[in-house]
Coordinates of C-alpha atoms in Angstrom, one line a residue:
Chain A
M27 CA 326.7 176.6 57.4
A28 CA 325.9 178.5 54.3
S29 CA 323.0 177.3 52.1
K30 CA 321.8 178.9 49.2
V31 CA 318.1 180.7 49.1
I32 CA 316.1 181.9 46.1
Q33 CA 314.6 185.3 46.8
A34 CA 311.3 186.4 45.1
L35 CA 310.2 190.1 45.4
Y36 CA 306.4 191.4 44.9
N37 CA 304.9 194.9 44.8
D38 CA 301.8 193.8 45.8
D39 CA 300.0 191.4 48.6
D40 CA 297.4 189.9 46.7
V41 CA 300.4 188.6 44.3
L42 CA 302.1 187.3 46.9
M43 CA 299.0 185.3 48.5
H44 CA 298.6 183.7 45.0
A45 CA 302.7 183.2 44.8
V46 CA 302.8 181.4 48.1
K47 CA 299.5 179.1 47.5
K48 CA 301.2 178.6 43.9
V49 CA 304.8 177.8 45.5
R50 CA 303.2 175.1 48.1
A51 CA 301.0 173.6 45.6
E52 CA 304.2 172.5 43.4
H53 CA 305.8 170.9 47.2
H54 CA 308.8 173.8 47.5
H55 CA 309.3 174.3 51.3
I56 CA 309.1 178.6 51.8
E57 CA 311.1 179.2 54.3
E58 CA 310.0 182.7 55.1
V59 CA 308.0 185.4 53.9
Y60 CA 309.0 189.1 54.6
T61 CA 306.6 191.3 54.3
P62 CA 306.1 195.4 56.1
F63 CA 302.5 194.7 57.3
P64 CA 300.3 192.2 58.2
V65 CA 298.7 190.4 55.2
H66 CA 295.8 188.6 56.4
G67 CA 295.6 185.1 55.7
L68 CA 299.0 184.7 55.3
D69 CA 299.4 182.3 57.9
K70 CA 296.8 180.1 56.5
A71 CA 298.0 179.9 53.3
M72 CA 301.6 179.2 54.4
G73 CA 300.0 176.6 56.4
L74 CA 301.5 178.0 59.6
D75 CA 300.6 176.5 63.1
D76 CA 298.1 178.6 65.3
T77 CA 299.9 180.6 68.2
R78 CA 299.7 179.2 71.6
I79 CA 300.6 182.5 73.1
A80 CA 296.7 182.8 74.3
I81 CA 297.4 179.6 75.9
T82 CA 300.6 180.9 78.1
S83 CA 298.6 184.2 78.9
F84 CA 296.1 182.2 80.4
M85 CA 298.7 180.5 83.1
Y86 CA 300.5 183.4 83.9
G87 CA 297.0 185.0 84.3
C88 CA 296.2 182.1 86.5
L89 CA 299.8 182.7 88.3
G90 CA 299.3 186.3 88.7
L91 CA 296.2 185.4 90.8
I92 CA 297.4 182.8 92.9
V93 CA 300.4 185.3 93.6
S94 CA 298.2 187.9 94.6
I95 CA 296.1 185.6 96.8
V96 CA 299.0 184.1 98.7
M97 CA 300.4 187.5 99.4
M98 CA 297.7 188.9 100.8
N99 CA 296.3 186.2 102.9
Y100 CA 300.2 186.1 104.0
I101 CA 300.2 190.1 104.7
M102 CA 296.8 191.0 106.1
I103 CA 295.2 187.9 107.6
A104 CA 298.4 185.4 108.7
D105 CA 301.1 188.0 109.7
W106 CA 299.8 190.5 111.2
P107 CA 295.8 190.5 111.3
Q108 CA 295.2 194.2 112.5
D109 CA 292.2 196.3 112.7
I110 CA 292.4 198.4 110.2
G111 CA 288.7 200.6 110.3
G112 CA 286.8 198.0 111.4
K113 CA 287.9 195.2 108.3
P114 CA 287.1 191.5 109.4
S115 CA 290.6 190.1 109.3
F116 CA 290.0 187.0 110.6
T117 CA 290.0 184.6 107.7
Y118 CA 291.0 185.4 103.9
L119 CA 287.4 185.2 103.0
E120 CA 285.9 187.5 105.2
N121 CA 287.9 190.4 103.6
M122 CA 288.2 189.0 100.3
P123 CA 285.7 191.5 98.7
A124 CA 288.5 194.5 99.6
F125 CA 291.4 192.2 98.1
V126 CA 289.7 191.6 95.0
P127 CA 291.1 195.1 93.1
I128 CA 294.3 193.7 93.5
M129 CA 293.7 190.4 92.6
F130 CA 292.4 191.9 89.5
E131 CA 295.2 193.7 88.8
M132 CA 297.8 191.2 89.3
T133 CA 295.8 189.0 87.3
V134 CA 296.2 191.3 83.9
F135 CA 299.7 192.6 85.2
F136 CA 301.0 188.9 85.2
A137 CA 299.5 187.7 81.9
A138 CA 299.7 191.2 79.7
H139 CA 303.9 191.2 80.6
L140 CA 304.8 187.5 80.8
M141 CA 302.7 187.2 77.6
V142 CA 304.7 189.9 76.2
I143 CA 308.1 188.7 77.3
T144 CA 307.3 185.2 75.9
F145 CA 306.6 186.7 72.6
Y146 CA 309.6 188.4 72.7
L147 CA 311.6 185.4 73.3
R148 CA 310.1 183.1 71.1
S149 CA 310.5 185.6 68.2
R150 CA 314.1 186.4 69.2
M151 CA 313.5 190.2 69.4
W152 CA 315.6 192.6 72.1
P153 CA 317.7 195.6 71.9
F154 CA 320.7 195.8 70.0
K155 CA 319.5 192.5 68.1
K156 CA 320.9 192.3 64.7
A157 CA 318.1 193.0 62.1
E158 CA 317.2 190.0 60.3
N159 CA 316.6 191.9 56.8
P160 CA 317.2 190.4 53.5
D161 CA 316.1 193.6 51.4
V162 CA 315.5 196.9 52.7
R163 CA 312.2 197.1 50.8
T164 CA 310.3 195.0 52.5
T165 CA 309.7 197.0 55.5
D166 CA 308.6 199.6 53.0
D167 CA 306.4 198.6 50.1
H168 CA 308.0 195.2 48.9
F169 CA 307.6 191.6 49.4
L170 CA 309.7 189.2 49.6
M171 CA 309.4 185.0 49.6
E172 CA 312.3 182.8 50.0
I173 CA 312.9 179.3 49.5
G174 CA 315.8 177.1 50.5
L175 CA 317.3 175.9 46.9
G176 CA 318.7 172.3 45.8
D177 CA 319.7 172.1 42.7
N178 CA 316.2 173.0 40.9
E179 CA 317.4 176.4 40.2
K180 CA 316.1 176.9 36.8
E181 CA 313.0 175.4 37.7
L182 CA 312.1 177.1 40.8
T183 CA 313.1 180.9 38.6
A184 CA 310.4 179.9 35.8
L185 CA 308.1 179.4 38.4
L186 CA 308.3 182.4 40.3
W187 CA 308.6 184.9 37.5
E188 CA 305.2 183.3 36.6
T189 CA 303.9 183.9 39.8
G190 CA 304.2 187.7 39.1
A191 CA 307.3 188.4 41.0
V192 CA 309.2 191.5 40.1
E193 CA 312.9 190.5 40.9
I194 CA 314.7 187.2 41.8
N195 CA 317.8 186.7 43.6
V196 CA 319.5 183.8 44.4
T197 CA 321.7 184.4 47.6
E198 CA 324.1 182.1 50.0
K199 CA 322.7 182.8 53.5
E200 CA 324.6 182.8 56.7
S201 CA 322.6 180.5 59.2
Chain B
M11 CA 259.7 182.5 54.9
Y12 CA 259.7 180.5 58.5
T13 CA 257.1 178.3 59.4
F14 CA 256.1 177.8 62.8
S15 CA 256.9 174.3 63.5
N16 CA 253.9 172.5 65.3
K17 CA 255.9 171.1 68.1
L18 CA 257.4 174.4 69.0
K19 CA 254.0 176.1 69.1
I20 CA 252.4 172.9 70.9
G21 CA 254.9 173.0 73.1
S22 CA 254.4 177.2 74.2
F23 CA 251.0 176.1 74.5
I24 CA 251.8 173.8 77.2
A25 CA 253.9 175.9 79.0
M26 CA 251.3 178.8 79.4
A27 CA 248.8 176.6 80.5
L28 CA 250.8 175.0 83.2
G29 CA 252.3 178.2 84.0
L30 CA 248.7 179.7 84.4
I31 CA 247.9 176.6 86.6
C32 CA 250.8 177.0 88.7
L33 CA 250.3 180.7 89.3
A34 CA 246.7 180.2 90.1
T35 CA 247.7 177.2 92.7
G36 CA 249.9 180.2 93.9
F37 CA 247.4 182.6 94.5
L38 CA 244.6 180.3 95.4
N39 CA 247.4 178.6 98.4
A40 CA 248.2 182.5 99.8
P41 CA 246.7 183.0 103.3
S42 CA 244.1 185.6 103.8
T43 CA 244.3 186.3 107.1
V44 CA 246.7 186.3 109.4
E45 CA 245.9 182.8 111.3
E46 CA 246.3 181.1 108.3
A47 CA 249.6 183.1 108.1
K48 CA 251.0 181.5 111.2
E49 CA 249.8 177.9 110.3
M50 CA 251.4 177.9 107.0
V51 CA 255.0 178.6 108.6
A52 CA 254.3 176.5 111.5
A53 CA 253.4 173.9 109.5
A54 CA 256.5 174.6 107.0
H55 CA 258.7 174.4 110.0
D56 CA 257.4 171.7 111.7
D57 CA 257.4 169.0 108.7
G58 CA 260.1 170.4 106.9
H59 CA 261.5 166.9 106.5
G60 CA 258.5 165.8 104.2
G61 CA 255.5 166.9 102.2
G62 CA 255.6 169.6 99.9
H63 CA 258.1 171.0 101.6
A64 CA 261.2 169.2 100.0
E65 CA 262.0 172.1 97.9
E66 CA 263.6 173.6 101.1
A67 CA 264.9 171.1 102.2
S68 CA 267.1 171.5 99.1
H69 CA 268.2 175.1 100.2
G70 CA 270.8 173.1 101.9
T71 CA 272.3 173.8 105.3
E72 CA 271.1 177.5 105.6
D73 CA 270.4 178.4 108.8
A74 CA 268.2 181.1 108.0
H75 CA 265.4 178.9 108.0
A76 CA 266.4 177.1 111.1
P77 CA 265.3 179.6 113.8
A78 CA 261.9 178.5 113.5
D79 CA 261.1 178.7 117.3
A80 CA 262.3 182.3 117.0
H81 CA 259.3 183.1 115.5
G82 CA 257.1 180.8 118.3
E83 CA 258.3 183.3 120.7
Q84 CA 257.5 186.5 121.0
H85 CA 254.5 187.3 118.4
D86 CA 253.4 190.7 118.3
A87 CA 250.4 192.0 115.7
S88 CA 252.6 193.9 113.7
H89 CA 254.5 190.9 113.2
D90 CA 252.1 188.5 111.9
E91 CA 251.2 191.1 109.6
H92 CA 255.0 191.4 108.1
L93 CA 254.1 187.9 107.6
L94 CA 251.3 188.3 106.6
H95 CA 251.8 190.3 103.7
Q96 CA 254.8 188.4 102.9
L97 CA 253.1 185.5 102.2
Q98 CA 250.5 187.3 100.5
N99 CA 253.3 188.9 97.9
R100 CA 255.0 185.6 97.3
P101 CA 252.5 184.5 93.9
W102 CA 252.4 188.3 92.9
A103 CA 256.1 188.2 93.1
A104 CA 256.6 185.4 91.5
L105 CA 254.2 186.6 88.6
Y106 CA 256.2 189.8 88.7
V107 CA 259.7 188.4 88.3
G108 CA 258.6 186.0 85.5
A109 CA 257.1 188.8 83.4
F110 CA 259.9 191.6 84.2
F111 CA 262.7 188.7 83.2
F112 CA 261.2 188.0 79.6
F113 CA 259.8 191.6 79.1
M114 CA 263.7 192.7 80.0
I115 CA 265.0 190.3 77.5
A116 CA 263.0 191.7 74.7
L117 CA 264.4 195.1 75.7
G118 CA 267.7 194.2 75.7
V119 CA 267.6 192.9 72.4
L120 CA 265.9 196.0 71.6
A121 CA 268.8 198.1 73.0
F122 CA 271.0 195.9 71.2
Y123 CA 269.5 196.2 67.7
A124 CA 269.6 200.3 67.8
V125 CA 273.6 199.7 68.7
Q126 CA 273.8 197.2 65.6
R127 CA 272.2 200.3 63.7
A128 CA 273.1 203.3 65.0
A129 CA 277.0 201.9 64.6
Q130 CA 276.0 200.7 61.2
A131 CA 277.5 197.0 62.2
G132 CA 278.7 195.2 59.6
W133 CA 277.9 191.6 60.3
S134 CA 274.8 191.5 62.1
P135 CA 272.1 192.5 59.4
M136 CA 272.1 189.0 59.0
L137 CA 270.0 188.8 62.3
F138 CA 268.3 191.8 62.2
R139 CA 264.7 190.2 61.6
V140 CA 265.6 187.6 64.6
M141 CA 266.1 190.5 66.9
E142 CA 262.8 192.0 65.5
A143 CA 261.0 189.4 65.9
I144 CA 262.3 189.2 69.8
T145 CA 261.7 192.8 70.4
A146 CA 258.0 192.1 69.0
Y147 CA 257.7 190.6 72.7
L148 CA 257.5 194.0 74.0
V149 CA 254.1 195.1 73.1
P150 CA 252.3 192.0 75.3
G151 CA 255.1 191.5 77.8
G152 CA 255.1 195.4 78.2
I153 CA 251.7 195.6 78.6
I154 CA 251.6 192.8 81.4
V155 CA 254.1 194.7 83.3
F156 CA 252.3 197.7 83.2
V157 CA 249.3 195.8 84.1
I158 CA 250.8 194.3 87.1
L159 CA 252.3 197.8 88.4
V160 CA 248.3 198.9 88.0
L161 CA 247.2 196.1 90.0
S162 CA 249.8 197.1 92.6
V163 CA 249.0 200.7 92.5
L164 CA 245.3 199.5 93.3
H165 CA 246.4 197.7 96.4
M166 CA 246.1 194.3 95.3
N167 CA 249.4 193.7 96.3
H168 CA 251.8 194.7 98.7
M169 CA 254.7 194.8 96.4
F170 CA 255.9 198.2 96.7
V171 CA 255.3 199.9 99.8
W172 CA 255.6 203.5 99.4
M173 CA 252.1 203.2 97.8
D174 CA 250.8 202.3 100.8
A175 CA 248.9 205.6 102.0
D176 CA 249.2 204.6 105.8
T177 CA 252.9 202.9 106.0
V178 CA 254.0 206.8 103.8
A179 CA 251.9 208.4 106.9
H180 CA 254.1 207.0 109.5
D181 CA 257.7 207.0 107.3
K182 CA 259.6 210.3 107.1
L183 CA 261.8 209.0 104.4
L184 CA 259.0 208.0 102.0
Q185 CA 257.5 211.4 102.6
G186 CA 260.4 212.8 101.6
K187 CA 260.4 211.0 98.6
A188 CA 257.0 211.3 97.8
G189 CA 257.4 214.0 95.0
Y190 CA 258.6 211.2 93.1
L191 CA 257.3 208.2 94.1
N192 CA 253.3 208.5 93.9
P193 CA 251.3 206.5 92.3
T194 CA 250.0 208.7 89.2
F195 CA 253.2 209.8 88.8
F196 CA 254.9 206.3 88.7
L197 CA 251.9 205.0 86.3
V198 CA 252.3 208.2 83.6
R199 CA 256.3 207.9 83.8
A200 CA 255.7 203.8 83.0
A201 CA 253.5 204.8 80.4
I202 CA 255.6 207.0 78.9
F203 CA 258.8 204.5 79.2
L204 CA 256.8 201.6 77.9
G205 CA 255.4 203.8 75.2
G206 CA 258.5 204.9 73.7
W207 CA 260.0 201.9 73.8
I208 CA 257.2 200.1 71.3
F209 CA 257.2 203.3 69.1
Y210 CA 260.9 202.9 68.2
R211 CA 260.3 199.1 68.4
E212 CA 257.6 199.3 65.5
I213 CA 258.4 202.2 63.6
S214 CA 262.1 200.3 63.0
R215 CA 260.5 197.4 62.3
K216 CA 258.2 199.2 59.7
L217 CA 261.1 201.0 58.7
S218 CA 263.3 197.6 58.5
L219 CA 260.6 195.8 56.4
A220 CA 260.3 199.3 54.0
Q221 CA 263.6 199.1 52.9
D222 CA 263.3 195.8 51.4
E223 CA 260.9 196.7 49.2
S224 CA 262.2 200.2 48.0
D225 CA 264.8 201.4 45.3
D226 CA 266.6 203.8 47.8
N227 CA 268.2 204.1 51.1
K228 CA 266.2 206.4 52.4
N229 CA 264.5 204.0 54.8
F230 CA 267.7 202.5 55.9
V231 CA 269.1 206.2 56.8
K232 CA 265.7 207.4 58.7
N233 CA 266.1 204.1 60.8
F234 CA 269.9 204.6 61.5
R235 CA 268.3 208.3 62.7
W236 CA 265.5 207.0 65.2
S237 CA 267.6 203.8 66.4
A238 CA 270.7 206.9 67.8
G239 CA 267.7 209.1 68.8
F240 CA 266.2 206.2 70.5
L241 CA 269.4 205.2 72.2
V242 CA 269.5 208.5 73.9
F243 CA 265.6 207.8 75.2
Y244 CA 266.3 204.5 76.4
L245 CA 269.5 205.3 78.3
I246 CA 267.5 207.8 80.4
T247 CA 264.2 205.7 80.4
E248 CA 265.8 202.6 81.2
S249 CA 267.9 204.0 84.3
M250 CA 264.5 205.6 85.3
M251 CA 262.5 202.2 84.7
S252 CA 264.9 200.7 87.3
W253 CA 264.6 203.3 89.7
D254 CA 260.7 203.0 89.4
W255 CA 259.5 198.9 89.0
I256 CA 263.0 197.7 91.2
M257 CA 264.4 199.7 93.3
S258 CA 261.4 201.4 94.5
L259 CA 260.5 197.8 96.0
D260 CA 262.9 198.7 98.7
P261 CA 262.4 202.6 99.0
H262 CA 264.5 203.1 101.7
W263 CA 267.4 202.4 99.8
F264 CA 269.1 203.5 97.1
S265 CA 272.3 203.0 94.6
T266 CA 273.5 205.0 91.8
L267 CA 274.7 202.1 89.7
F268 CA 271.6 200.3 89.9
G269 CA 270.1 201.6 86.4
W270 CA 273.4 200.3 84.7
Y271 CA 273.5 197.2 87.1
V272 CA 269.8 196.3 85.6
F273 CA 270.6 197.3 82.0
A274 CA 274.1 195.0 82.1
S275 CA 271.3 192.3 82.9
M276 CA 268.9 192.6 80.6
F277 CA 271.4 193.5 77.6
V278 CA 273.0 190.1 77.9
S279 CA 270.2 188.0 78.6
G280 CA 269.0 189.5 75.0
I281 CA 272.5 188.8 73.5
T282 CA 272.1 185.3 74.6
V283 CA 268.2 184.8 73.5
I284 CA 269.7 185.9 69.9
A285 CA 272.3 183.6 70.0
M286 CA 270.1 180.5 70.9
V287 CA 267.1 181.8 68.8
S288 CA 269.6 182.0 65.9
I289 CA 271.3 178.3 66.2
Y290 CA 268.2 177.2 66.9
L291 CA 266.8 177.9 63.3
K292 CA 270.3 177.8 61.7
S293 CA 269.8 173.9 62.9
K294 CA 266.5 174.2 61.2
G295 CA 268.3 175.3 58.1
Y296 CA 266.5 178.9 58.2
L297 CA 269.2 180.9 58.5
E298 CA 271.1 179.6 55.6
N299 CA 273.7 182.6 55.9
V300 CA 274.2 182.8 59.3
N301 CA 277.7 181.0 60.0
D302 CA 280.0 180.0 62.7
S303 CA 281.8 183.6 62.4
H304 CA 278.0 185.3 63.6
I305 CA 277.6 183.3 66.2
H306 CA 281.4 183.9 67.5
D307 CA 280.8 187.4 67.4
L308 CA 277.4 186.9 69.4
A309 CA 279.5 184.6 72.0
K310 CA 282.0 187.2 72.3
F311 CA 279.1 190.0 73.2
M312 CA 277.9 187.5 75.5
F313 CA 281.3 186.8 77.1
A314 CA 282.1 190.5 77.3
I315 CA 278.8 191.5 78.6
S316 CA 278.6 188.5 81.3
I317 CA 281.8 190.0 82.7
F318 CA 280.5 193.9 82.2
W319 CA 277.6 192.6 84.7
T320 CA 279.9 191.5 87.1
Y321 CA 281.7 194.3 87.6
L322 CA 278.6 196.0 88.3
W323 CA 277.5 194.1 90.5
F324 CA 281.0 194.0 92.1
S325 CA 281.5 197.4 92.1
Q326 CA 277.6 197.9 93.8
F327 CA 278.1 195.7 96.2
M328 CA 282.2 196.1 97.1
L329 CA 281.2 199.8 97.6
I330 CA 278.3 199.4 100.1
W331 CA 280.1 197.0 101.9
Y332 CA 283.3 198.4 102.3
A333 CA 282.0 201.8 103.6
N334 CA 279.3 199.6 105.8
I335 CA 276.8 202.5 106.0
P336 CA 273.7 201.0 107.9
E337 CA 271.0 202.8 105.7
E338 CA 272.9 201.1 102.7
V339 CA 273.9 198.1 103.8
T340 CA 270.9 196.4 105.0
Y341 CA 270.3 196.1 101.4
Y342 CA 272.7 193.2 101.1
I343 CA 272.5 192.0 104.6
A344 CA 268.8 190.8 103.7
R345 CA 270.3 188.9 100.6
F346 CA 273.2 187.8 102.8
Q347 CA 271.4 186.5 105.6
D348 CA 268.5 184.9 103.8
Y349 CA 269.5 184.0 99.8
K350 CA 273.0 182.9 100.4
L351 CA 272.3 180.4 97.6
P352 CA 271.1 182.1 94.9
F353 CA 273.2 184.9 95.9
F354 CA 276.3 183.6 95.4
A355 CA 274.9 181.0 92.9
M356 CA 274.3 183.8 90.8
V357 CA 277.7 184.7 90.3
A358 CA 278.8 181.6 89.7
M359 CA 276.6 181.1 86.8
N360 CA 277.0 184.7 85.5
F361 CA 280.4 185.2 85.5
I362 CA 282.9 182.3 86.4
F363 CA 281.0 179.9 84.2
P364 CA 280.8 182.0 80.9
L365 CA 284.2 183.2 81.6
L366 CA 285.4 179.8 82.0
V367 CA 283.7 178.0 79.0
L368 CA 283.2 181.2 76.4
M369 CA 287.0 182.0 76.6
N370 CA 288.0 179.7 74.1
S371 CA 288.1 181.2 70.9
D372 CA 287.3 178.0 69.1
Y373 CA 284.5 177.2 71.6
K374 CA 282.9 180.0 70.8
R375 CA 282.1 178.4 67.4
V376 CA 281.0 175.1 68.8
N377 CA 277.2 175.8 68.8
W378 CA 275.9 173.5 71.6
F379 CA 278.5 175.1 73.7
V380 CA 276.7 178.9 73.0
I381 CA 273.4 177.1 73.9
M382 CA 274.5 175.5 77.1
A383 CA 276.4 178.5 78.6
G384 CA 273.2 180.8 77.1
I385 CA 271.0 178.1 79.5
V386 CA 273.2 178.8 82.6
V387 CA 273.4 182.5 81.9
L388 CA 269.7 183.2 81.5
L389 CA 269.2 180.9 84.8
G390 CA 271.6 183.2 86.3
H391 CA 269.9 186.4 85.1
Y392 CA 266.6 184.9 86.1
L393 CA 268.2 184.4 89.8
D394 CA 269.6 188.1 89.5
V395 CA 266.0 189.4 89.2
F396 CA 264.7 187.1 91.7
N397 CA 267.6 188.7 94.0
M398 CA 266.3 192.0 93.4
V399 CA 262.4 191.8 93.8
M400 CA 262.1 188.9 96.4
P401 CA 264.3 190.1 99.6
A402 CA 261.8 193.1 99.2
T403 CA 258.6 191.5 98.8
V404 CA 258.7 188.2 100.8
G405 CA 261.6 188.3 102.6
D406 CA 263.0 185.1 104.4
Q407 CA 259.6 183.2 103.2
W408 CA 261.1 182.9 99.5
H409 CA 261.3 179.3 98.2
I410 CA 261.4 178.4 94.0
G411 CA 258.7 176.5 94.2
V412 CA 255.3 176.1 92.3
P413 CA 254.2 179.8 91.3
E414 CA 257.8 180.7 90.7
I415 CA 258.2 177.7 88.3
G416 CA 254.9 178.6 87.2
G417 CA 255.8 182.2 86.0
I418 CA 258.8 181.0 84.3
L419 CA 256.9 178.7 82.5
F420 CA 253.7 181.0 81.5
F421 CA 256.1 183.9 80.2
G422 CA 258.5 181.6 78.6
G423 CA 255.5 180.1 76.4
L424 CA 254.3 183.3 76.0
F425 CA 257.7 184.4 74.7
V426 CA 258.0 181.4 72.5
Y427 CA 255.2 182.1 71.2
W428 CA 255.2 185.8 70.0
V429 CA 258.7 185.6 68.9
F430 CA 258.1 182.5 67.0
N431 CA 255.2 183.7 65.6
T432 CA 256.5 187.1 64.3
L433 CA 259.5 185.3 62.6
T434 CA 256.5 183.9 60.2
K435 CA 255.5 187.8 59.3
A436 CA 258.5 188.4 57.4
P437 CA 261.6 186.8 55.4
L438 CA 264.5 185.8 57.8
Q439 CA 266.9 187.7 55.8
P440 CA 266.9 191.4 55.0
K441 CA 267.1 191.7 51.0
R442 CA 268.6 195.0 50.5
N443 CA 270.1 196.4 53.7
P444 CA 273.2 198.1 52.6
F445 CA 275.4 196.2 54.7
I446 CA 273.9 192.6 53.6
E447 CA 276.6 191.5 51.5
E448 CA 278.8 192.7 53.6
S449 CA 277.1 190.6 56.6
R450 CA 276.3 187.5 54.4
Q451 CA 280.5 186.9 54.1
F452 CA 281.1 187.8 57.4
H453 CA 284.0 186.0 58.5
Y454 CA 286.0 185.9 61.6

């Protein structure tokens, strides 16, 4: 389905922030904002929900910890409890200090890598992915706000000019 | 300006008085002859289920206390003498642990304060007066610790075995260390450490107050330079202090990591106390410009340094456990056999609890959460000092009983009185620190 969107370009992040607040105050739905760098506080101004990626990371860390414990308990204690240099391999707890470096690293490894992969999946990023960039200048020095358009084009254009936009385009968007 | 609330003042006096009574009881109950010592141990084991030894029962199923009869079987004179010394040491060690613990908090805060000044941190100037007030305890606390060390040198107790000329005469290892571990040099070093720390504290406080009244930033710049210099001095002296005041309690044992380990312990306790005092003052309406972001930052430091402490604790433990060299490993064997509960409770309180409680970013902004975590962390680090001092001084004759609690109460009361009394001496918000506006608006 193709839908019409209005795109307002700004050349200053402060102006953009004010514009976002104003458009939100007028109860228009902002579909997307493209910026060349993270604008501090933009997510709050747009009313986006907090990320839950830290929670996933914590769970992945717990998983890594469990994997390392189960793995070493099986290998070192259950499967073949050899006497290696006098280390007590009767129970897991007895030899635990020797396993802690691996437990720690596995926790960090799982927490970090699975969180990054989660991030890629959720933000739909992968090699050979077609870039979704409405205007090449947004990767350099321009900021772009995109609003879905009904039959209120005139009113919206006026509002956006008022917020200090340097350029306004109305385009069809594939989605 | 802060006015010392009457309730707190009276509370601190009551704590000091109670603590003094408890400590005095401890000293009065210490045995003076071998016979008394034997009786005490026998009584403790015979009616271990009743009377004043309930606390022993609460130590759980530890078998360390159980083989009472083993003591009864083969006595020899040296064993009895050893026991007498341990029992005599108990009130002294309780006094020393309490004195050192609260002194260590003030010193940890001083290090944190110097770091904030040297790093020109933008968030913390709002809390400088709180830190300065806590470091004021360095003077009375340091003097008390020094007096205890002098009394040890004067053979009032047997905490430091290397101070006993007779012991050294029969000990090749101690003779080898006598160039460093001799009473005169020991006291001279202690005086230099304390003198240096107190000197920096006083001069930094003076410059900090002068900066409020001046019309340029000269005092601020001077303070920056003193702080950077102090940090160099501190890192060297703190390490040596930990060898002198704590590691030399076990003079046959040594560990290169020990200085940092003690440092981590004092640093995290100090930061915790800054957070707790700030939250208290804020709740009373005295620090209106301190917001949740400041508390959040302090809680992050508590969280991170707790983990740093655990890292050092484990590194020291694991290296010794893994290599299992007899001359090193005795240190941990003593703690595993006789101190199982405090030893592992300490790890739970100093690592697992703050790890789980302070991991969530939102919880770090909830003041009562930070207070709760702070209480556990402080108790945990008291146990840490306890575990460092007690095994070498009282061995398996330890309890957390009247003298130990007396030590906490007395020094806790003195600490609270001194800190809050100093808070009344200057406005709680620095006037013209170059970073004060940034700190006022600090938002994370």
